């Protein structure tokens, strides 16, 4: 989902509030980022690959309402692989490049980042923390509970918040969005969950050092006790 509506669609108060919030998160992330991870190939290479995905997928998006496109967000996958700070900065860079290339509008940068990146990324990490507390720490729970269901539920939340913001600040009506936007947005829940769960499965099995939130010792992947 790319909330890049035509200029003048969003209310000025929402643009300013969302942009200020996103800029605050970006500044906070830059101030607290562990830059040494960028020198590590286990972080730099997957970050580059994720960046290519975030740059490319919006160009393959589809939708009925102009400016409201649908495609896998990868926000939950990115958050579980790299953490919130790297996810936010990488997504902001990719969205800025796409907007500069003509895909979207600058006045929608803040709302789009807040709803389609910051929200699902924060939800994925919060869901992970809750699962680590209330569920057994094993491979199945990490991949399916955190990966599949966490990303799927986050996508539902993302689209519901998008509908509320479009009604409150974008001048849209519920009858219109319930027919032309929300049903198609909710259809993205399974693809988002499947992509996140499938990629996490392969990465945890073959390249666990690429997944920041996964530890063999925590999720009992070190083999049977000796």
PDB file of C-alpha atoms in Angstrom:
ATOM      1  CA  UNK A   1       0.000   0.000   0.000  1.00  0.00           C
ATOM      2  CA  UNK A   2       1.455   3.327  -1.038  1.00  0.00           C
ATOM      3  CA  UNK A   3      -0.544   6.272   0.331  1.00  0.00           C
ATOM      4  CA  UNK A   4       0.685   8.758  -2.246  1.00  0.00           C
ATOM      5  CA  UNK A   5      -2.438  10.685  -3.141  1.00  0.00           C
ATOM      6  CA  UNK A   6      -2.599  13.627  -5.498  1.00  0.00           C
ATOM      7  CA  UNK A   7      -1.281  16.915  -4.048  1.00  0.00           C
ATOM      8  CA  UNK A   8      -3.947  18.728  -2.066  1.00  0.00           C
ATOM      9  CA  UNK A   9      -5.809  15.568  -1.050  1.00  0.00           C
ATOM     10  CA  UNK A  10      -4.423  15.293   2.487  1.00  0.00           C
ATOM     11  CA  UNK A  11      -5.261  17.957   5.030  1.00  0.00           C
ATOM     12  CA  UNK A  12      -2.322  20.207   5.877  1.00  0.00           C
ATOM     13  CA  UNK A  13      -2.518  19.346   9.587  1.00  0.00           C
ATOM     14  CA  UNK A  14      -2.147  15.627   8.862  1.00  0.00           C
ATOM     15  CA  UNK A  15       0.740  16.215   6.465  1.00  0.00           C
ATOM     16  CA  UNK A  16       2.604  18.311   9.034  1.00  0.00           C
ATOM     17  CA  UNK A  17       1.888  15.959  11.935  1.00  0.00           C
ATOM     18  CA  UNK A  18       2.821  12.791  10.046  1.00  0.00           C
ATOM     19  CA  UNK A  19       5.921  14.350   8.516  1.00  0.00           C
ATOM     20  CA  UNK A  20       7.083  15.709  11.877  1.00  0.00           C
ATOM     21  CA  UNK A  21       6.572  12.294  13.471  1.00  0.00           C
ATOM     22  CA  UNK A  22       8.488  10.502  10.722  1.00  0.00           C
ATOM     23  CA  UNK A  23      11.326  13.040  10.781  1.00  0.00           C
ATOM     24  CA  UNK A  24      11.536  12.644  14.551  1.00  0.00           C
ATOM     25  CA  UNK A  25      11.801   8.866  14.176  1.00  0.00           C
ATOM     26  CA  UNK A  26      14.437   9.241  11.460  1.00  0.00           C
ATOM     27  CA  UNK A  27      16.530  11.653  13.537  1.00  0.00           C
ATOM     28  CA  UNK A  28      16.223   9.399  16.570  1.00  0.00           C
ATOM     29  CA  UNK A  29      17.240   6.374  14.504  1.00  0.00           C
ATOM     30  CA  UNK A  30      20.250   8.169  13.040  1.00  0.00           C
ATOM     31  CA  UNK A  31      21.366   9.248  16.507  1.00  0.00           C
ATOM     32  CA  UNK A  32      21.165   5.764  18.009  1.00  0.00           C
ATOM     33  CA  UNK A  33      22.057   3.582  14.996  1.00  0.00           C
ATOM     34  CA  UNK A  34      24.859   1.057  15.319  1.00  0.00           C
ATOM     35  CA  UNK A  35      26.833   2.103  12.235  1.00  0.00           C
ATOM     36  CA  UNK A  36      29.373  -0.680  12.723  1.00  0.00           C
ATOM     37  CA  UNK A  37      26.769  -3.115  11.433  1.00  0.00           C
ATOM     38  CA  UNK A  38      27.091  -1.509   8.003  1.00  0.00           C
ATOM     39  CA  UNK A  39      30.696  -2.722   7.791  1.00  0.00           C
ATOM     40  CA  UNK A  40      29.598  -6.301   8.454  1.00  0.00           C
ATOM     41  CA  UNK A  41      28.722  -8.218   5.289  1.00  0.00           C
ATOM     42  CA  UNK A  42      26.109 -10.165   7.257  1.00  0.00           C
ATOM     43  CA  UNK A  43      24.184  -6.895   7.571  1.00  0.00           C
ATOM     44  CA  UNK A  44      25.309  -4.864   4.544  1.00  0.00           C
ATOM     45  CA  UNK A  45      24.486  -7.508   1.910  1.00  0.00           C
ATOM     46  CA  UNK A  46      20.928  -8.301   3.090  1.00  0.00           C
ATOM     47  CA  UNK A  47      20.284  -4.566   3.601  1.00  0.00           C
ATOM     48  CA  UNK A  48      21.227  -3.978  -0.025  1.00  0.00           C
ATOM     49  CA  UNK A  49      19.012  -6.819  -1.230  1.00  0.00           C
ATOM     50  CA  UNK A  50      16.097  -5.558   0.867  1.00  0.00           C
ATOM     51  CA  UNK A  51      16.651  -2.083  -0.544  1.00  0.00           C
ATOM     52  CA  UNK A  52      16.348  -3.441  -4.079  1.00  0.00           C
ATOM     53  CA  UNK A  53      13.061  -5.090  -3.126  1.00  0.00           C
ATOM     54  CA  UNK A  54      11.675  -1.935  -1.517  1.00  0.00           C
ATOM     55  CA  UNK A  55      12.660   0.085  -4.574  1.00  0.00           C
ATOM     56  CA  UNK A  56      11.215  -2.370  -7.100  1.00  0.00           C
ATOM     57  CA  UNK A  57       7.923  -3.557  -5.592  1.00  0.00           C
ATOM     58  CA  UNK A  58       6.101  -0.171  -5.743  1.00  0.00           C
ATOM     59  CA  UNK A  59       6.666  -0.172  -9.511  1.00  0.00           C
ATOM     60  CA  UNK A  60       4.841  -3.513  -9.699  1.00  0.00           C
ATOM     61  CA  UNK A  61       1.911  -2.372  -7.582  1.00  0.00           C
ATOM     62  CA  UNK A  62      -1.733  -2.373  -8.566  1.00  0.00           C
ATOM     63  CA  UNK A  63      -4.961  -0.835  -7.358  1.00  0.00           C
ATOM     64  CA  UNK A  64      -8.284   0.671  -8.320  1.00  0.00           C
ATOM     65  CA  UNK A  65      -7.987   4.080  -6.642  1.00  0.00           C
ATOM     66  CA  UNK A  66      -5.200   6.283  -7.988  1.00  0.00           C
ATOM     67  CA  UNK A  67      -2.536   6.831  -5.338  1.00  0.00           C
ATOM     68  CA  UNK A  68      -3.690   3.855  -3.246  1.00  0.00           C
ATOM     69  CA  UNK A  69      -1.605   0.986  -4.528  1.00  0.00           C
ATOM     70  CA  UNK A  70      -1.189  -2.546  -3.219  1.00  0.00           C
ATOM     71  CA  UNK A  71       2.010  -4.561  -3.067  1.00  0.00           C
ATOM     72  CA  UNK A  72       3.952  -6.533  -0.425  1.00  0.00           C
ATOM     73  CA  UNK A  73       5.232  -3.947   2.051  1.00  0.00           C
ATOM     74  CA  UNK A  74       8.018  -6.136   3.492  1.00  0.00           C
ATOM     75  CA  UNK A  75       8.003  -3.911   6.592  1.00  0.00           C
ATOM     76  CA  UNK A  76       7.541  -6.800   9.015  1.00  0.00           C
ATOM     77  CA  UNK A  77      10.189  -8.906   7.274  1.00  0.00           C
ATOM     78  CA  UNK A  78      12.620  -5.999   7.305  1.00  0.00           C
ATOM     79  CA  UNK A  79      11.941  -5.250  10.982  1.00  0.00           C
ATOM     80  CA  UNK A  80      12.569  -8.862  11.985  1.00  0.00           C
ATOM     81  CA  UNK A  81      15.732  -9.006   9.873  1.00  0.00           C
ATOM     82  CA  UNK A  82      17.279  -5.648  10.757  1.00  0.00           C
ATOM     83  CA  UNK A  83      15.358  -4.031  13.606  1.00  0.00           C
ATOM     84  CA  UNK A  84      13.208  -0.895  13.621  1.00  0.00           C
ATOM     85  CA  UNK A  85      15.921   1.724  13.001  1.00  0.00           C
ATOM     86  CA  UNK A  86      17.413   0.159   9.902  1.00  0.00           C
ATOM     87  CA  UNK A  87      13.945  -0.633   8.555  1.00  0.00           C
ATOM     88  CA  UNK A  88      12.801   2.968   8.956  1.00  0.00           C
ATOM     89  CA  UNK A  89      15.916   4.484   7.396  1.00  0.00           C
ATOM     90  CA  UNK A  90      16.060   2.006   4.530  1.00  0.00           C
ATOM     91  CA  UNK A  91      12.368   2.437   3.715  1.00  0.00           C
ATOM     92  CA  UNK A  92      12.611   6.232   3.944  1.00  0.00           C
ATOM     93  CA  UNK A  93      15.555   6.214   1.526  1.00  0.00           C
ATOM     94  CA  UNK A  94      13.764   3.951  -0.943  1.00  0.00           C
ATOM     95  CA  UNK A  95      10.504   5.906  -0.783  1.00  0.00           C
ATOM     96  CA  UNK A  96      12.390   9.182  -1.252  1.00  0.00           C
ATOM     97  CA  UNK A  97      14.138   7.778  -4.322  1.00  0.00           C
ATOM     98  CA  UNK A  98      10.838   6.554  -5.767  1.00  0.00           C
ATOM     99  CA  UNK A  99       9.114   9.876  -5.104  1.00  0.00           C
ATOM    100  CA  UNK A 100      12.042  11.698  -6.714  1.00  0.00           C
ATOM    101  CA  UNK A 101      11.654   9.394  -9.721  1.00  0.00           C
ATOM    102  CA  UNK A 102       7.984  10.392 -10.049  1.00  0.00           C
ATOM    103  CA  UNK A 103       6.275   7.561  -8.143  1.00  0.00           C
ATOM    104  CA  UNK A 104       4.226   9.464  -5.599  1.00  0.00           C
ATOM    105  CA  UNK A 105       4.225  12.967  -4.107  1.00  0.00           C
ATOM    106  CA  UNK A 106       6.290  14.605  -1.400  1.00  0.00           C
ATOM    107  CA  UNK A 107       3.308  15.786   0.646  1.00  0.00           C
ATOM    108  CA  UNK A 108       2.283  12.136   1.071  1.00  0.00           C
ATOM    109  CA  UNK A 109       5.745  10.972   2.133  1.00  0.00           C
ATOM    110  CA  UNK A 110       5.048  11.395   5.859  1.00  0.00           C
ATOM    111  CA  UNK A 111       1.612   9.713   5.929  1.00  0.00           C
ATOM    112  CA  UNK A 112       2.823   6.848   3.745  1.00  0.00           C
ATOM    113  CA  UNK A 113       5.923   6.232   5.872  1.00  0.00           C
ATOM    114  CA  UNK A 114       3.957   6.390   9.100  1.00  0.00           C
ATOM    115  CA  UNK A 115       1.132   4.054   8.061  1.00  0.00           C
ATOM    116  CA  UNK A 116       2.869   1.588   5.728  1.00  0.00           C
ATOM    117  CA  UNK A 117       6.334   1.358   7.321  1.00  0.00           C
ATOM    118  CA  UNK A 118       6.576   2.574  10.927  1.00  0.00           C
ATOM    119  CA  UNK A 119       3.284   1.030  12.051  1.00  0.00           C
ATOM    120  CA  UNK A 120       3.726  -2.527  10.670  1.00  0.00           C
ATOM    121  CA  UNK A 121       7.424  -2.578  11.664  1.00  0.00           C
ATOM    122  CA  UNK A 122       6.650  -1.542  15.241  1.00  0.00           C
ATOM    123  CA  UNK A 123       3.786  -4.042  15.372  1.00  0.00           C
ATOM    124  CA  UNK A 124       6.027  -6.888  14.153  1.00  0.00           C
ATOM    125  CA  UNK A 125       8.615  -6.215  16.851  1.00  0.00           C
ATOM    126  CA  UNK A 126       5.963  -5.757  19.536  1.00  0.00           C
ATOM    127  CA  UNK A 127       4.276  -8.992  18.468  1.00  0.00           C
ATOM    128  CA  UNK A 128       7.677 -10.701  18.614  1.00  0.00           C
ATOM    129  CA  UNK A 129       8.254  -9.479  22.169  1.00  0.00           C
ATOM    130  CA  UNK A 130       4.817 -10.708  23.236  1.00  0.00           C
ATOM    131  CA  UNK A 131       5.350 -14.092  21.557  1.00  0.00           C
ATOM    132  CA  UNK A 132       8.732 -14.499  23.257  1.00  0.00           C
ATOM    133  CA  UNK A 133       7.051 -13.931  26.589  1.00  0.00           C
ATOM    134  CA  UNK A 134       3.922 -16.034  26.189  1.00  0.00           C
ATOM    135  CA  UNK A 135       4.890 -18.744  23.665  1.00  0.00           C
ATOM    136  CA  UNK A 136       7.670 -21.362  23.680  1.00  0.00           C
ATOM    137  CA  UNK A 137      10.860 -20.152  22.003  1.00  0.00           C
ATOM    138  CA  UNK A 138      11.291 -22.561  19.109  1.00  0.00           C
ATOM    139  CA  UNK A 139      11.664 -22.487  15.350  1.00  0.00           C
ATOM    140  CA  UNK A 140       7.968 -23.080  14.595  1.00  0.00           C
ATOM    141  CA  UNK A 141       6.810 -20.221  16.827  1.00  0.00           C
ATOM    142  CA  UNK A 142       9.340 -17.799  15.374  1.00  0.00           C
ATOM    143  CA  UNK A 143       8.544 -18.548  11.733  1.00  0.00           C
ATOM    144  CA  UNK A 144       4.777 -19.052  11.842  1.00  0.00           C
ATOM    145  CA  UNK A 145       3.577 -17.106  14.846  1.00  0.00           C
ATOM    146  CA  UNK A 146       5.968 -14.168  14.512  1.00  0.00           C
ATOM    147  CA  UNK A 147       6.579 -14.325  10.776  1.00  0.00           C
ATOM    148  CA  UNK A 148       3.324 -15.394   9.156  1.00  0.00           C
ATOM    149  CA  UNK A 149       0.644 -14.381  11.632  1.00  0.00           C
ATOM    150  CA  UNK A 150       2.494 -11.341  12.946  1.00  0.00           C
ATOM    151  CA  UNK A 151       2.951  -9.914   9.450  1.00  0.00           C
ATOM    152  CA  UNK A 152      -0.608 -10.802   8.399  1.00  0.00           C
ATOM    153  CA  UNK A 153      -2.191  -9.154  11.443  1.00  0.00           C
ATOM    154  CA  UNK A 154       0.082  -6.150  10.983  1.00  0.00           C
ATOM    155  CA  UNK A 155      -1.163  -5.788   7.402  1.00  0.00           C
ATOM    156  CA  UNK A 156      -4.778  -5.788   8.601  1.00  0.00           C
ATOM    157  CA  UNK A 157      -3.938  -3.133  11.186  1.00  0.00           C
ATOM    158  CA  UNK A 158      -2.077  -1.102   8.593  1.00  0.00           C
ATOM    159  CA  UNK A 159      -5.028  -1.003   6.203  1.00  0.00           C
ATOM    160  CA  UNK A 160      -7.544  -0.228   8.930  1.00  0.00           C
ATOM    161  CA  UNK A 161      -5.451   2.733  10.079  1.00  0.00           C
ATOM    162  CA  UNK A 162      -5.126   3.794   6.444  1.00  0.00           C
ATOM    163  CA  UNK A 163      -8.919   3.798   6.073  1.00  0.00           C
ATOM    164  CA  UNK A 164      -9.334   5.889   9.238  1.00  0.00           C
ATOM    165  CA  UNK A 165      -6.726   8.399   8.079  1.00  0.00           C
ATOM    166  CA  UNK A 166      -8.246   8.623   4.598  1.00  0.00           C
ATOM    167  CA  UNK A 167     -11.672   9.348   6.056  1.00  0.00           C
ATOM    168  CA  UNK A 168     -10.420  11.766   8.715  1.00  0.00           C
ATOM    169  CA  UNK A 169      -7.745  13.602   6.722  1.00  0.00           C
ATOM    170  CA  UNK A 170      -8.148  12.661   3.055  1.00  0.00           C
ATOM    171  CA  UNK A 171     -11.751  13.551   2.317  1.00  0.00           C
ATOM    172  CA  UNK A 172     -12.806  10.002   1.437  1.00  0.00           C
ATOM    173  CA  UNK A 173     -16.073   8.387   2.517  1.00  0.00           C
ATOM    174  CA  UNK A 174     -16.475   4.994   4.157  1.00  0.00           C
ATOM    175  CA  UNK A 175     -18.883   3.736   1.490  1.00  0.00           C
ATOM    176  CA  UNK A 176     -16.275   4.416  -1.207  1.00  0.00           C
ATOM    177  CA  UNK A 177     -13.293   2.923   0.658  1.00  0.00           C
ATOM    178  CA  UNK A 178     -15.257  -0.125   1.817  1.00  0.00           C
ATOM    179  CA  UNK A 179     -15.956  -0.955  -1.804  1.00  0.00           C
ATOM    180  CA  UNK A 180     -12.829   0.053  -3.713  1.00  0.00           C
ATOM    181  CA  UNK A 181      -9.995  -0.004  -1.167  1.00  0.00           C
ATOM    182  CA  UNK A 182     -10.406  -2.015   2.027  1.00  0.00           C
ATOM    183  CA  UNK A 183     -11.398  -5.407   0.493  1.00  0.00           C
ATOM    184  CA  UNK A 184      -8.359  -5.374  -1.784  1.00  0.00           C
ATOM    185  CA  UNK A 185      -6.111  -4.236   1.039  1.00  0.00           C
ATOM    186  CA  UNK A 186      -7.246  -7.088   3.266  1.00  0.00           C
ATOM    187  CA  UNK A 187      -6.518  -9.505   0.423  1.00  0.00           C
ATOM    188  CA  UNK A 188      -2.836  -8.603   0.892  1.00  0.00           C
ATOM    189  CA  UNK A 189      -2.756 -10.147   4.374  1.00  0.00           C
ATOM    190  CA  UNK A 190      -2.032 -13.699   3.170  1.00  0.00           C
ATOM    191  CA  UNK A 191       0.649 -12.717   0.611  1.00  0.00           C
ATOM    192  CA  UNK A 192       2.376 -10.509   3.183  1.00  0.00           C
ATOM    193  CA  UNK A 193       2.291 -13.228   5.824  1.00  0.00           C
ATOM    194  CA  UNK A 194       3.353 -15.938   3.375  1.00  0.00           C
ATOM    195  CA  UNK A 195       6.292 -13.940   2.016  1.00  0.00           C
ATOM    196  CA  UNK A 196       7.469 -13.022   5.515  1.00  0.00           C
ATOM    197  CA  UNK A 197       7.111 -16.561   6.862  1.00  0.00           C
ATOM    198  CA  UNK A 198       8.676 -18.204   3.798  1.00  0.00           C
ATOM    199  CA  UNK A 199      11.683 -15.879   3.683  1.00  0.00           C
ATOM    200  CA  UNK A 200      12.242 -16.199   7.427  1.00  0.00           C
ATOM    201  CA  UNK A 201      12.131 -19.989   7.124  1.00  0.00           C
ATOM    202  CA  UNK A 202      14.836 -20.019   4.444  1.00  0.00           C
ATOM    203  CA  UNK A 203      16.963 -17.395   6.169  1.00  0.00           C
ATOM    204  CA  UNK A 204      16.790 -19.025   9.599  1.00  0.00           C
ATOM    205  CA  UNK A 205      17.745 -22.402   8.119  1.00  0.00           C
ATOM    206  CA  UNK A 206      20.508 -21.258   5.764  1.00  0.00           C
ATOM    207  CA  UNK A 207      21.581 -17.737   6.803  1.00  0.00           C
ATOM    208  CA  UNK A 208      20.486 -17.146  10.408  1.00  0.00           C
ATOM    209  CA  UNK A 209      23.170 -14.472  10.801  1.00  0.00           C
ATOM    210  CA  UNK A 210      21.091 -12.303   8.418  1.00  0.00           C
ATOM    211  CA  UNK A 211      18.155 -12.238  10.856  1.00  0.00           C
ATOM    212  CA  UNK A 212      18.794  -9.739  13.644  1.00  0.00           C
ATOM    213  CA  UNK A 213      15.963 -10.921  15.908  1.00  0.00           C
ATOM    214  CA  UNK A 214      16.809 -14.633  15.682  1.00  0.00           C
ATOM    215  CA  UNK A 215      19.302 -16.359  17.950  1.00  0.00           C
ATOM    216  CA  UNK A 216      20.055 -20.088  17.757  1.00  0.00           C
ATOM    217  CA  UNK A 217      20.511 -20.339  21.506  1.00  0.00           C
ATOM    218  CA  UNK A 218      17.157 -18.698  22.210  1.00  0.00           C
ATOM    219  CA  UNK A 219      15.133 -20.661  19.667  1.00  0.00           C
ATOM    220  CA  UNK A 220      16.776 -24.029  20.420  1.00  0.00           C
ATOM    221  CA  UNK A 221      18.523 -24.429  17.077  1.00  0.00           C
ATOM    222  CA  UNK A 222      21.893 -25.465  18.533  1.00  0.00           C
ATOM    223  CA  UNK A 223      21.051 -29.150  18.446  1.00  0.00           C
ATOM    224  CA  UNK A 224      20.320 -31.619  21.257  1.00  0.00           C
ATOM    225  CA  UNK A 225      22.085 -31.117  24.570  1.00  0.00           C
ATOM    226  CA  UNK A 226      25.264 -33.121  25.036  1.00  0.00           C
TER     227      UNK A 226
END
